[in-house]
PDB file of C-alpha atoms in Angstrom:
ATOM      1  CA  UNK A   1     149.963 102.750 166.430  1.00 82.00           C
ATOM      2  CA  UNK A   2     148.437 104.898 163.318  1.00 95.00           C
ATOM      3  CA  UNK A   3     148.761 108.784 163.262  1.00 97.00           C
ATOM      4  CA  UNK A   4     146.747 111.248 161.577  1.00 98.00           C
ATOM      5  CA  UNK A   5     146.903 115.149 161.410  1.00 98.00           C
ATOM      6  CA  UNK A   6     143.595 116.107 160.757  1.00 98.00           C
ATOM      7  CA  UNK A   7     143.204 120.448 159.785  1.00 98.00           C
ATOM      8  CA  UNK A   8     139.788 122.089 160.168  1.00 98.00           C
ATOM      9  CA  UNK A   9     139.369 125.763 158.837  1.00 97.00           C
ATOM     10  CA  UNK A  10     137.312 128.156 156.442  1.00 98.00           C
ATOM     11  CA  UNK A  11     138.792 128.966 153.212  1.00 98.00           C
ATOM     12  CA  UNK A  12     137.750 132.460 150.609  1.00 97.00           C
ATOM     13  CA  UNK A  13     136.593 129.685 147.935  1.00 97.00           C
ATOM     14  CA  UNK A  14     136.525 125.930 148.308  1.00 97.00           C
ATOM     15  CA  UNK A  15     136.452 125.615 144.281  1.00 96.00           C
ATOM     16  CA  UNK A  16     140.135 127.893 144.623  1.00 94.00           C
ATOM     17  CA  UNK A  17     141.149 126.087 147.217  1.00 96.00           C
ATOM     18  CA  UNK A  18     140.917 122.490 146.227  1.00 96.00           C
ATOM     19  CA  UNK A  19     143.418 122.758 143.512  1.00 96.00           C
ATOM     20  CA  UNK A  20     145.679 124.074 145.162  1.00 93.00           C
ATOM     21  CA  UNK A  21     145.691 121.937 147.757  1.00 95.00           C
ATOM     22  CA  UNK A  22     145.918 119.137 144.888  1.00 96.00           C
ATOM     23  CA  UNK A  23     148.831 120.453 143.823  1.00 95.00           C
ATOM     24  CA  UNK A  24     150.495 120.538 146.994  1.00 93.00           C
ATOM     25  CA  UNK A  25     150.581 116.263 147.002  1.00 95.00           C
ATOM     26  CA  UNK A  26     154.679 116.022 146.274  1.00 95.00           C
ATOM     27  CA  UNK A  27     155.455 117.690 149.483  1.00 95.00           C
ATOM     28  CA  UNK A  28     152.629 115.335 151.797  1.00 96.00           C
ATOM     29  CA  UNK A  29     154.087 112.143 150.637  1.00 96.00           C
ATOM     30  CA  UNK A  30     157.873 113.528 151.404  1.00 95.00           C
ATOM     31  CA  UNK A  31     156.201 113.978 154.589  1.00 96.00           C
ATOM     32  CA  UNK A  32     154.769 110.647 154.909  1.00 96.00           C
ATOM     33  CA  UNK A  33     151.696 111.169 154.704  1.00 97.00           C
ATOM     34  CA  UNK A  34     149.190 108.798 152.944  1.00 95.00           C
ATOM     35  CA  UNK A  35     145.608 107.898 152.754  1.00 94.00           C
ATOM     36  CA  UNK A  36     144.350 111.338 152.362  1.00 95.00           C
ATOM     37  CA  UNK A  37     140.456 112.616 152.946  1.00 97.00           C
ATOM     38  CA  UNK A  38     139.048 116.136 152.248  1.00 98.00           C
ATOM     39  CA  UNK A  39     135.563 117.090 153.802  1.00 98.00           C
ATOM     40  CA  UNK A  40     133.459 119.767 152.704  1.00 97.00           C
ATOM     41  CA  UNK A  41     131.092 121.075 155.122  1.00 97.00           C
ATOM     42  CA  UNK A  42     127.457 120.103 154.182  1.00 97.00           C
ATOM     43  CA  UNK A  43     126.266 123.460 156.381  1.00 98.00           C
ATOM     44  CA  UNK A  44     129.440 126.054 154.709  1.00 98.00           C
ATOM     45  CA  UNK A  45     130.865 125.026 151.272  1.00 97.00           C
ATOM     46  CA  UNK A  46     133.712 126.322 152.253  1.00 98.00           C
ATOM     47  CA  UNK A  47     134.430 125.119 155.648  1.00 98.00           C
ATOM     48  CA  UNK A  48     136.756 121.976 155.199  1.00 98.00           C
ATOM     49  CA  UNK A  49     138.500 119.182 157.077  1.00 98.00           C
ATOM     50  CA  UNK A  50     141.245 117.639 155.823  1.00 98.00           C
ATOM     51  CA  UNK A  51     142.747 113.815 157.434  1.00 98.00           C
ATOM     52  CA  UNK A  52     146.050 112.437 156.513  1.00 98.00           C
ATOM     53  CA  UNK A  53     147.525 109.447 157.860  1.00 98.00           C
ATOM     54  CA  UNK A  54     151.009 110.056 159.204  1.00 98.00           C
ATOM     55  CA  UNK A  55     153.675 107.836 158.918  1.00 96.00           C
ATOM     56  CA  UNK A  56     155.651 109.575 162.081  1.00 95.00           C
ATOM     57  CA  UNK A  57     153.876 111.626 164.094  1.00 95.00           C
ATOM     58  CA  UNK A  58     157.126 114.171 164.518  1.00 96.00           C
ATOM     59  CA  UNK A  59     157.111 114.627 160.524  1.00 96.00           C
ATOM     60  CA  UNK A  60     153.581 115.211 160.719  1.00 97.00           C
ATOM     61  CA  UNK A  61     154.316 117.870 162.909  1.00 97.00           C
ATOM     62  CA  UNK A  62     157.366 119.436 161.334  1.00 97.00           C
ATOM     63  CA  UNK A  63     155.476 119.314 158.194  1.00 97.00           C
ATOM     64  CA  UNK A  64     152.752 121.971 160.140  1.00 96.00           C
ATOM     65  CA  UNK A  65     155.794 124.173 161.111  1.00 96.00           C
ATOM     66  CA  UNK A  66     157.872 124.113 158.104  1.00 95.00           C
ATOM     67  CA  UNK A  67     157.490 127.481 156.697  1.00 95.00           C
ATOM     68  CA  UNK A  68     156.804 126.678 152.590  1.00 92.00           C
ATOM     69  CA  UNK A  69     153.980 124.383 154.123  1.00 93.00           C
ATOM     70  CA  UNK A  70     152.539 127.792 155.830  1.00 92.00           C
ATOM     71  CA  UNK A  71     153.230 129.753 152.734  1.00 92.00           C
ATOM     72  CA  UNK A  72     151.078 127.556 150.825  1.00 91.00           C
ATOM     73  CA  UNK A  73     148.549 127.732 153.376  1.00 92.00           C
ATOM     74  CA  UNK A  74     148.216 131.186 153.537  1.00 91.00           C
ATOM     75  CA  UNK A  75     148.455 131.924 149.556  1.00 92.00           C
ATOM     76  CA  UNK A  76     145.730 129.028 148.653  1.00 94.00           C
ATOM     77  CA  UNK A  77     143.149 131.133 150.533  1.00 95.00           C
ATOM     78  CA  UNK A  78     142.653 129.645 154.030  1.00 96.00           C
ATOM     79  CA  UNK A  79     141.154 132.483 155.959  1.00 96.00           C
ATOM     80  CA  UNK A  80     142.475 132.772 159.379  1.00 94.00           C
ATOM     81  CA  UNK A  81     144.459 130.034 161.018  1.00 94.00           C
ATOM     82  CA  UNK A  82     143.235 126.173 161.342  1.00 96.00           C
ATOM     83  CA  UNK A  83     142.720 124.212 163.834  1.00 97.00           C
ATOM     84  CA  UNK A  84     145.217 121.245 163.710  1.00 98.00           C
ATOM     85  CA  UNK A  85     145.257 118.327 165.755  1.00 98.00           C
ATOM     86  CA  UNK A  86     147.360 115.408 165.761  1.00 98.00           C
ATOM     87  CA  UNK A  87     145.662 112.008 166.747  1.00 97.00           C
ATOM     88  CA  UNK A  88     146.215 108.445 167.430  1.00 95.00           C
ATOM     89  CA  UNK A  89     144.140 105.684 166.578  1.00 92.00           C
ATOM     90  CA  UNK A  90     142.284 104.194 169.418  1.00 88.00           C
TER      91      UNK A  90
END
């Protein structure tokens, strides 16, 4: 069965952002996670969605409540916190 973590939220600047996301790729594929997509919203530039496919759901989710991971969260200008959801492929 696949896995994906997909994170919705609202960030001060989606051109800041990005990058720093980008940067952040080392510590996904440690995680396991692969086949990455980033969504903009078409209504709020800087309203994104981001879904990863997860090679084990549990490493998906330790990856969401390792600390550094929140750090980097928080410091690459994600306003509030995002909604995460895990899923399963249908």
């Amino acid at each position: 069965m696949a896995h994906f973590l997909m994170v919705q939220g609202k960030v001060k600047d989606f051109k800041t952002w990005k990058p720093a996301y980008d940067a952040h790729i080392s510590v996904r594929k440690e995680f396991g996670f692969s086949d990455e997509q980033v969504f903009q919203s078409a209504d709020d530039p800087n309203e994104f969605v981001v879904v990863l496919k997860a090679a084990d759901l549990n490493r998906a989710k330790a990856f969401m409540a390792d600390p550094k991971v929140q750090e980097v969260i928080s410091k690459s200008g994600v306003i509030g916190t995002p909604h995460v959801h895990f899923l399963e492929k249908a």
